[in-house]
CSV table of C-alpha atoms and ligand atoms in Angstrom, one decimal:
chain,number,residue,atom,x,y,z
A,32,UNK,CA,-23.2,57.5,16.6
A,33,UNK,CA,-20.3,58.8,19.4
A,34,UNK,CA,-19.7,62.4,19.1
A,35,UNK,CA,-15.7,63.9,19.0
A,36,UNK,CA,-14.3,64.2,22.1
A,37,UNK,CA,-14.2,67.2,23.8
A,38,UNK,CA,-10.5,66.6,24.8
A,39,UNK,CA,-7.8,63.8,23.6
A,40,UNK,CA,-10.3,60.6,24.4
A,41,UNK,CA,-12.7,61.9,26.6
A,42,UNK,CA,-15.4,59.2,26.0
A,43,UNK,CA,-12.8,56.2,26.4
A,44,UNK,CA,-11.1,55.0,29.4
A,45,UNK,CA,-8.2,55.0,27.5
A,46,UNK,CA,-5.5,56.7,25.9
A,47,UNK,CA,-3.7,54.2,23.9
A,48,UNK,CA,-3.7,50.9,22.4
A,49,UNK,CA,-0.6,49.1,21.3
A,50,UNK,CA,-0.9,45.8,19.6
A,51,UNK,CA,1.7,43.7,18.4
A,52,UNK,CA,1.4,42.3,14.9
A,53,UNK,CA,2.6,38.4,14.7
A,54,UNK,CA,4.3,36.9,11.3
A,55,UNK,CA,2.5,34.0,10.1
A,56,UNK,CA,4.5,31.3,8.6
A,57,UNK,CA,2.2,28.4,6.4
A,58,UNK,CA,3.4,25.0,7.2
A,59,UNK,CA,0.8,23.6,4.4
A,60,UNK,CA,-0.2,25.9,1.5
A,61,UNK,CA,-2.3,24.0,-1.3
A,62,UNK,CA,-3.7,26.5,-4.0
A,63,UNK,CA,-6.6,25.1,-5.5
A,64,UNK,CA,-9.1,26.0,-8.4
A,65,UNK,CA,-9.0,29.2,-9.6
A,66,UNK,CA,-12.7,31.4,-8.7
A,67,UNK,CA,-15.1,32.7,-10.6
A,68,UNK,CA,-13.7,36.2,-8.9
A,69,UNK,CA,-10.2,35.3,-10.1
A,70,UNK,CA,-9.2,34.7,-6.6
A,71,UNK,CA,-8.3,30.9,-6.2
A,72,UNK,CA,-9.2,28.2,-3.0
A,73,UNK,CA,-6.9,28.0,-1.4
A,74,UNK,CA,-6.1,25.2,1.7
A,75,UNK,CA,-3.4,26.0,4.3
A,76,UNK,CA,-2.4,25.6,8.0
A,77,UNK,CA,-0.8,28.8,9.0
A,78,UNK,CA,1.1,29.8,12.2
A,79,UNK,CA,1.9,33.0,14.1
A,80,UNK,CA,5.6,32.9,15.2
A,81,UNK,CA,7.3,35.4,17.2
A,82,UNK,CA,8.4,38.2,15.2
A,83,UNK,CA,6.1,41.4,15.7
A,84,UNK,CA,5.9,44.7,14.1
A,85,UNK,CA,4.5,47.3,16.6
A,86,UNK,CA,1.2,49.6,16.1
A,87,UNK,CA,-0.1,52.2,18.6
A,88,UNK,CA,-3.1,53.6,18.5
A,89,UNK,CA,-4.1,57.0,20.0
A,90,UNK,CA,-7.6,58.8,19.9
A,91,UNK,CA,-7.7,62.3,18.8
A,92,UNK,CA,-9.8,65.4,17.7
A,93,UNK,CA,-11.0,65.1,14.7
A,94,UNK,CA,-13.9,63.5,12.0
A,95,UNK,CA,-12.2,60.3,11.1
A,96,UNK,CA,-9.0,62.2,10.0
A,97,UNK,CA,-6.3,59.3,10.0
A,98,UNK,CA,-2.5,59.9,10.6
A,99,UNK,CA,-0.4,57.2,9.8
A,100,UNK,CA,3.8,57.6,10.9
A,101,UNK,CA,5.9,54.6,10.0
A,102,UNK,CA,9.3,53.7,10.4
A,103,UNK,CA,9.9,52.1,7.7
A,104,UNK,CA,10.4,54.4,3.9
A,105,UNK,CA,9.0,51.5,2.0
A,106,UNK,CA,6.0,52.2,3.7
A,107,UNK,CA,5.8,55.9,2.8
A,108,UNK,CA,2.2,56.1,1.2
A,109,UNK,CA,0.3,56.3,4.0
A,110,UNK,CA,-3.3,55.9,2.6
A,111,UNK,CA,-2.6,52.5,0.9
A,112,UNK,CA,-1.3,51.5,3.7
A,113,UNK,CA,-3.5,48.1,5.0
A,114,UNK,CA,-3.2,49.8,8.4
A,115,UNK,CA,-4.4,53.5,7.7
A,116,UNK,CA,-7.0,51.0,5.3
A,117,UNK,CA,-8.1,48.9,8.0
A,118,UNK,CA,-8.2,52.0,10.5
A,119,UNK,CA,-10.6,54.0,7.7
A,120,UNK,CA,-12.6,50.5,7.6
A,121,UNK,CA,-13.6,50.5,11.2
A,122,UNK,CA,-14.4,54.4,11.8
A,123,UNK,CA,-16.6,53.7,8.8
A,124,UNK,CA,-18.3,50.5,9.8
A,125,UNK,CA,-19.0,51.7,13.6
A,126,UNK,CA,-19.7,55.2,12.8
A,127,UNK,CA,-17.2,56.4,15.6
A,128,UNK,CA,-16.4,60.1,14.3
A,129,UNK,CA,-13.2,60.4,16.0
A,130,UNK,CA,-9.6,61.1,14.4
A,131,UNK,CA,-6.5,58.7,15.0
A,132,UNK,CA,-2.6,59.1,15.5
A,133,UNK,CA,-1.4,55.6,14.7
A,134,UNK,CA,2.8,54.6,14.5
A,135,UNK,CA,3.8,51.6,12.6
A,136,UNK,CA,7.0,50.0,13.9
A,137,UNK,CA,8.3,47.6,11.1
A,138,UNK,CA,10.3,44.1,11.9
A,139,UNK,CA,8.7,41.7,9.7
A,140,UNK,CA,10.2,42.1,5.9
A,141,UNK,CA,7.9,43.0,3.3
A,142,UNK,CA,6.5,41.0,-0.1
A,143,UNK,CA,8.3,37.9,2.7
A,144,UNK,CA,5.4,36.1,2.5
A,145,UNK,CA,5.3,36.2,6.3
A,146,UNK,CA,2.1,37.9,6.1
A,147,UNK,CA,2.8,41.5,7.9
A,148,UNK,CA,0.4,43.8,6.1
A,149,UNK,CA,-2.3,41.9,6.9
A,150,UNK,CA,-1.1,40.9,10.1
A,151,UNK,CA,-1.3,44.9,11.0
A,152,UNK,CA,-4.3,45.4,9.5
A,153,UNK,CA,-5.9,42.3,11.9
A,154,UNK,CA,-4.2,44.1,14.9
A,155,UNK,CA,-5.4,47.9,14.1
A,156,UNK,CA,-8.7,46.1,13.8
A,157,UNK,CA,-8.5,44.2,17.3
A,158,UNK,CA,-6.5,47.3,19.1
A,159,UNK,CA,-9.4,49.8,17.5
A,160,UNK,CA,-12.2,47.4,18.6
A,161,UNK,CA,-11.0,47.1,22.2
A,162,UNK,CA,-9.9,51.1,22.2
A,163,UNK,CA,-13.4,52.2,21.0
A,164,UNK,CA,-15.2,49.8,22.8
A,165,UNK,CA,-16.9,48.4,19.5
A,166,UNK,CA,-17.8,44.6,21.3
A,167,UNK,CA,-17.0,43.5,17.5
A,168,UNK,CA,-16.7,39.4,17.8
A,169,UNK,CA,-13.3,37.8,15.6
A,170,UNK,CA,-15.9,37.2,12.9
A,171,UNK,CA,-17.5,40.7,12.3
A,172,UNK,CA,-13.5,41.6,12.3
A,173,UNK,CA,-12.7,39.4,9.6
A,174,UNK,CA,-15.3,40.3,8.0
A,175,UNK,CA,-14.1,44.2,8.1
A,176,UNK,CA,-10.3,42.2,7.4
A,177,UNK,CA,-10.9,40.3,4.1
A,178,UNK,CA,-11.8,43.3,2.2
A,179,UNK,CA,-7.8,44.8,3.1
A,180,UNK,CA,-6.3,41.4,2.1
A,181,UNK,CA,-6.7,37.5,1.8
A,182,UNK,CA,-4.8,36.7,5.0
A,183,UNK,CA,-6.3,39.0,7.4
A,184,UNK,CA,-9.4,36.4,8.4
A,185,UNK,CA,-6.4,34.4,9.8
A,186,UNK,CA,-4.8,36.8,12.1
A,187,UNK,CA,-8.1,36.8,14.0
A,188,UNK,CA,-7.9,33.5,14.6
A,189,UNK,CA,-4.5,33.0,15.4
A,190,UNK,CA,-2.2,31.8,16.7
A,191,UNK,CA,-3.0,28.6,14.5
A,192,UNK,CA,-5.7,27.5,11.8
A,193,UNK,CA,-6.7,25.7,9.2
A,194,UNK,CA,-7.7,28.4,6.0
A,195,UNK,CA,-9.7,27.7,3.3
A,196,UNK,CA,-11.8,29.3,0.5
A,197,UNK,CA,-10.1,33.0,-0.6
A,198,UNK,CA,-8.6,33.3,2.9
A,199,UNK,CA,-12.1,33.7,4.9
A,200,UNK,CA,-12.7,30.9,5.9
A,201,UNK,CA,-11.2,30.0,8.9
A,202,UNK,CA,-10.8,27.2,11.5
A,203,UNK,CA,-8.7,27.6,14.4
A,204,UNK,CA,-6.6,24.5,15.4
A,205,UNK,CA,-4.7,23.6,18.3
A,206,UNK,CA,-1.2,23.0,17.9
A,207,UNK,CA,0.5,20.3,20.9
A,208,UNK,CA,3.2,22.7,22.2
A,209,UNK,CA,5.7,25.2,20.2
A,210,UNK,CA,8.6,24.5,18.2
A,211,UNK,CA,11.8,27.3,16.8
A,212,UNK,CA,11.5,28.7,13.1
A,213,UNK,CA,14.8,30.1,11.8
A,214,UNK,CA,13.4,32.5,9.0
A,215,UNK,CA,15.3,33.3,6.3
A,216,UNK,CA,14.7,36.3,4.3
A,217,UNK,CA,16.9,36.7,1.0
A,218,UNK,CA,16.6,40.4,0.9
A,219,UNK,CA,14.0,40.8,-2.5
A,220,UNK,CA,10.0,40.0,-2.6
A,221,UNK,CA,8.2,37.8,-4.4
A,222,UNK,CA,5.1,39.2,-6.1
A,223,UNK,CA,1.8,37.0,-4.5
A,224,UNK,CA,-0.1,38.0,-8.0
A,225,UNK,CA,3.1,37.0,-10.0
A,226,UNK,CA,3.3,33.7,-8.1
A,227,UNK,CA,-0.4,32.8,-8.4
A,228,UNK,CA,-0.5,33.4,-12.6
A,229,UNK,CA,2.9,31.3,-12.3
A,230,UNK,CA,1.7,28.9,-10.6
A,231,UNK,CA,-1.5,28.1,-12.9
A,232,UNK,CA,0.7,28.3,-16.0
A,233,UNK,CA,3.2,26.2,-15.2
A,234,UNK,CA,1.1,23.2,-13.6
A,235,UNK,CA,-0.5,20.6,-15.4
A,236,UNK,CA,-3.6,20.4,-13.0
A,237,UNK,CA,-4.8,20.7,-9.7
A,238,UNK,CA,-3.3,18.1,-7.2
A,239,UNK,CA,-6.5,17.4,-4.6
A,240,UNK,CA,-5.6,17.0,-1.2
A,241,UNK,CA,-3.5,14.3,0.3
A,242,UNK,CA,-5.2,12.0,3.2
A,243,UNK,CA,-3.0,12.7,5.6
A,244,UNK,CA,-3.7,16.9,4.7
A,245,UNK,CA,-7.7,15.9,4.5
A,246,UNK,CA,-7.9,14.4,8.3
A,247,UNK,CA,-5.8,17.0,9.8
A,248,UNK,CA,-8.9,20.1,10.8
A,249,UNK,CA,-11.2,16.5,12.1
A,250,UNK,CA,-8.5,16.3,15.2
A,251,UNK,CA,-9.4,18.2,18.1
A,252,UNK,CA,-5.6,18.9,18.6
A,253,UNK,CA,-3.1,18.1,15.8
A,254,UNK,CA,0.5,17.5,17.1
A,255,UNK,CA,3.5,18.6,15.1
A,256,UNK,CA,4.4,15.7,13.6
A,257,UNK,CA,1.5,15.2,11.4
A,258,UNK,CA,1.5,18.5,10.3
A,259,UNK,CA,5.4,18.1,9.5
A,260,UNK,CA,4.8,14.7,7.4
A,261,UNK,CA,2.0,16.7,5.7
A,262,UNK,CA,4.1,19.9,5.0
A,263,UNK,CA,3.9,21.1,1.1
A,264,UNK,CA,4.1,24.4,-0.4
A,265,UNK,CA,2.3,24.6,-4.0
A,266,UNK,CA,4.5,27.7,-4.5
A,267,UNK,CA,7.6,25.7,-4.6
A,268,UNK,CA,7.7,24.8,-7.9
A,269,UNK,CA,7.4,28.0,-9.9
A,270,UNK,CA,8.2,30.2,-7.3
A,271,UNK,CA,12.1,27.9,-7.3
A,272,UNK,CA,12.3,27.8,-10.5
A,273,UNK,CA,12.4,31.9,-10.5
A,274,UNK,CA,14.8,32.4,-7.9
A,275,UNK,CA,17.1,29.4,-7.0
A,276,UNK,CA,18.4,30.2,-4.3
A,277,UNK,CA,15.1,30.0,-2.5
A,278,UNK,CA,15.7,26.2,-2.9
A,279,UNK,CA,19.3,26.1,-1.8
A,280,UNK,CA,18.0,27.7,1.0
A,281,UNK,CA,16.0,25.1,1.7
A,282,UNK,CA,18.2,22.8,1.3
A,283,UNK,CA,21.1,24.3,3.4
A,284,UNK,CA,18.2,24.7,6.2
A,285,UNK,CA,17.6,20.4,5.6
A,286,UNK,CA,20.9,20.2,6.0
A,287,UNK,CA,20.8,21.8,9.4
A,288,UNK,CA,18.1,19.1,10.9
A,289,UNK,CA,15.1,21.1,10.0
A,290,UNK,CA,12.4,18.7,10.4
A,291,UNK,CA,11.0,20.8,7.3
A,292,UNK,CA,11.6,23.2,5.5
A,293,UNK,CA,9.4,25.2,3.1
A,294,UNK,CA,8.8,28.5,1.3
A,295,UNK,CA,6.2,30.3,3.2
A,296,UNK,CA,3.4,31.7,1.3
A,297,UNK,CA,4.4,33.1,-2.1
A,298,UNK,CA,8.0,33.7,-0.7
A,299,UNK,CA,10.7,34.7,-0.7
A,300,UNK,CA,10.9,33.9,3.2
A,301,UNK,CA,11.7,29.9,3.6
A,302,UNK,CA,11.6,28.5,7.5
A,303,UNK,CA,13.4,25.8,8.9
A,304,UNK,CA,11.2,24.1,11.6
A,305,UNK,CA,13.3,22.9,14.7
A,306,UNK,CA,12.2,21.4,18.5
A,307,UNK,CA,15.3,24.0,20.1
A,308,UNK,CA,16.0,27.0,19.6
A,309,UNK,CA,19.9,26.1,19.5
A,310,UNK,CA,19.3,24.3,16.4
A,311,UNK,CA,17.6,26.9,14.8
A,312,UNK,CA,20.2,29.3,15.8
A,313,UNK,CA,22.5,27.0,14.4
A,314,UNK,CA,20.8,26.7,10.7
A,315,UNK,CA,20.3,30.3,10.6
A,316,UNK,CA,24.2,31.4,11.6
A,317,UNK,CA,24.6,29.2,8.3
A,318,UNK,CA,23.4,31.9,6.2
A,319,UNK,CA,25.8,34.9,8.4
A,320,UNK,CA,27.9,35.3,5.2
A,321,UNK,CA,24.9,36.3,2.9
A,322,UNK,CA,24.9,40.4,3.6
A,323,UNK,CA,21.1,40.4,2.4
A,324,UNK,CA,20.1,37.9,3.8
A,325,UNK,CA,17.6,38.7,7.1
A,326,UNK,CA,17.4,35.5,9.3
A,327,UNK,CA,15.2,35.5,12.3
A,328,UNK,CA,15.0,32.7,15.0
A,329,UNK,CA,11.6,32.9,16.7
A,330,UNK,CA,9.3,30.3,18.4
A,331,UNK,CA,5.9,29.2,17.2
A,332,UNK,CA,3.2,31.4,18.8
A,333,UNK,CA,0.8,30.4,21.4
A,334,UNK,CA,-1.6,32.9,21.7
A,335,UNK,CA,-3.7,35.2,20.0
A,336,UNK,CA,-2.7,39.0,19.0
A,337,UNK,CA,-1.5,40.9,22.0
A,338,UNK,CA,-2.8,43.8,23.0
A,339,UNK,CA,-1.5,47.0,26.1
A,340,UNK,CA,-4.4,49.1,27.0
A,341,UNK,CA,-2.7,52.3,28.8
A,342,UNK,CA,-4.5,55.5,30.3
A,343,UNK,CA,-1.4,57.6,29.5
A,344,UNK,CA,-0.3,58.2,25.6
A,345,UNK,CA,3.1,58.0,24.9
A,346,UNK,CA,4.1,60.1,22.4
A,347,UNK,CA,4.2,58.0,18.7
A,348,UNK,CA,7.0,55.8,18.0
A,349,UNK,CA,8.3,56.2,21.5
B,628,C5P,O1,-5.9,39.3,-1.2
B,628,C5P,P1,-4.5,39.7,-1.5
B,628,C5P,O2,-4.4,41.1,-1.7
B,628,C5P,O3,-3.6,39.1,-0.5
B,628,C5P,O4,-4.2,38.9,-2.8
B,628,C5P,C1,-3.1,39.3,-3.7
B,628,C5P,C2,-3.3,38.6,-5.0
B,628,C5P,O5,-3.0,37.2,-4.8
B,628,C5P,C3,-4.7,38.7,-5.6
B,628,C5P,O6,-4.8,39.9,-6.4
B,628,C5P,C4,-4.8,37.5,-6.4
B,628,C5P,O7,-4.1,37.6,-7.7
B,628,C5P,C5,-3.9,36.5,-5.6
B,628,C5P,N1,-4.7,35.6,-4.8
B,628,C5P,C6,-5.5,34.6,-5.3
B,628,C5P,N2,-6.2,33.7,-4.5
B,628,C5P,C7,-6.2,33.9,-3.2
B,628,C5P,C8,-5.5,35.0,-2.6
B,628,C5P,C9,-4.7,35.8,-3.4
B,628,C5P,O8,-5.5,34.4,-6.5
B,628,C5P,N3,-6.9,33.1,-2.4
């Protein structure tokens, strides 16, 4: 067990972590059966793209007292939070008795199905593991993650994998080169519990996997195009039939040369998928009318979460 420190961070090097906390976008999400647990299998190849939300992390007095400050008011419970969650969930697995001051800088939208709270949750995990000196591997930190959430395993892995099972398990993939996401956000969430009931009430049975989705994780490097011929999104159906507009979104983003385009997750975010940025910046101006709309144009990740290590804290949320 490490003792408090006898000053800020006495026993660590350093002062501060900051981690930045990708969006994920799924450019294949199958849902299959539904689990003994409730939970269902699910198959998907998921992304990180290039829109971040912020977390710092700074040591402090204290037996595992946790602050939490957050930009963002939707966020204002700060003990369900999945990063004041994922913080408790460390102290408690390495026995570090030490208290934290964490800020939580918001960009990604939330209930976007862009995956942000788990997405901070994986990064508190990696920024605390690399802060504390824990020499935690990815898999004992999604093994901490998929108790917070489904989609944390993922984040570990990232920037691109195949997921399977609940979320957990997870096989990293390499993706040939990047490519420009316009993301477009219509301003309300979709519910991921909603969308899961909705989905195995309305379908008449579970689709299996195509071929072409079945030899995609065998490649030792899978180049856009067959994931693009391969792109579905289970959640499409119900998830449409809900809230229309999600498909004229879509369509509008076809429209636009998307080589796809596809509700990510549960929604209510849909992506175009482009090879330049100016043509994703075109699509996404097509949507500069719709005041609640949030559009983002960001390229397709290529590495994992990253991480600033400083010997100096900054004071929270800059
Ligand atoms: O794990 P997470 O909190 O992201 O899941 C939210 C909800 O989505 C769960 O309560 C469950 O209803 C549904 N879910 C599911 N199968 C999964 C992941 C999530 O049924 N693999």
């Amino acid at each position: 067990m490490i003792n408090p420190p006898s000053g800020p961070a006495e026993p660590f090097p350093f002062r501060q972590v900051t981690v930045f906390a990708p969006a994920k976008i799924n450019l294949i999400l199958r849902v299959l059966d539904r689990r003994a647990d409730g939970y269902h299998n699910l198959w998907s190849i998921m992304h990180t793209v290039g829109l971040e939300d912020e977390i710092q992390i700074q040591p402090r007095h204290g037996d595992g007292e946790i602050h939490l400050n957050c930009d963002s008011a939707d966020l204002a419970d700060e003990h369900s939070n999945l990063v004041y969650r994922a913080a408790q969930a460390v102290l408690e697995q390495s026995s570090v008795r030490i208290g934290l001051d964490i800020s939580l800088r918001k960009k990604i939208p939330m209930g976007a199905g862009l995956g942000g709270g788990s997405s901070d949750a994986a990064a508190t995990i990696v920024g605390l593991n690399r802060l504390l000196h824990l020499g935690w591997s990815s898999r004992r930190m999604a093994e901490v993650g998929q108790r917070l959430g489904s989609d944390v395993p993922f984040f570990l892995f990232a920037p691109a994998a195949v997921v399977s099972g609940r979320g957990e398990a997870v096989h990293p993939i390499g993706m040939d080169g990047t490519q420009w996401a316009a993301l477009v956000n219509p301003g309300f969430g979709v519910e991921t519990s909603w969308a899961y009931r909705e989905l195995a009430t309305t379908r008449a049975s579970v689709r299996p996997l195509t071929a072409a989705q079945s030899a995609l994780p065998g490649r030792p490097r899978v180049a856009w195009q067959e994931v693009v011929s391969a792109a579905e999104n289970d959640f499409e159906p119900p998830v449409f039939a809900k809230h229309p507009i999600l498909q004229a979104i879509k369509r509008t983003l076809t429209e636009a040369g998307a080589q796809v385009a596809l509700l990510s997750g549960s929604g209510a975010t849909v992506f175009g998928l482009f090879s330049s940025e100016n043509q994703a910046r075109e699509a996404a101006a097509q949507f500069s009318g719709e005041k609640c709309f949030k559009t983002f144009v960001v390229s397709t990740c290529s590495a994992p979460l990253a991480l600033q290590l400083s010997a100096t804290g900054a004071s929270p949320l800059g």
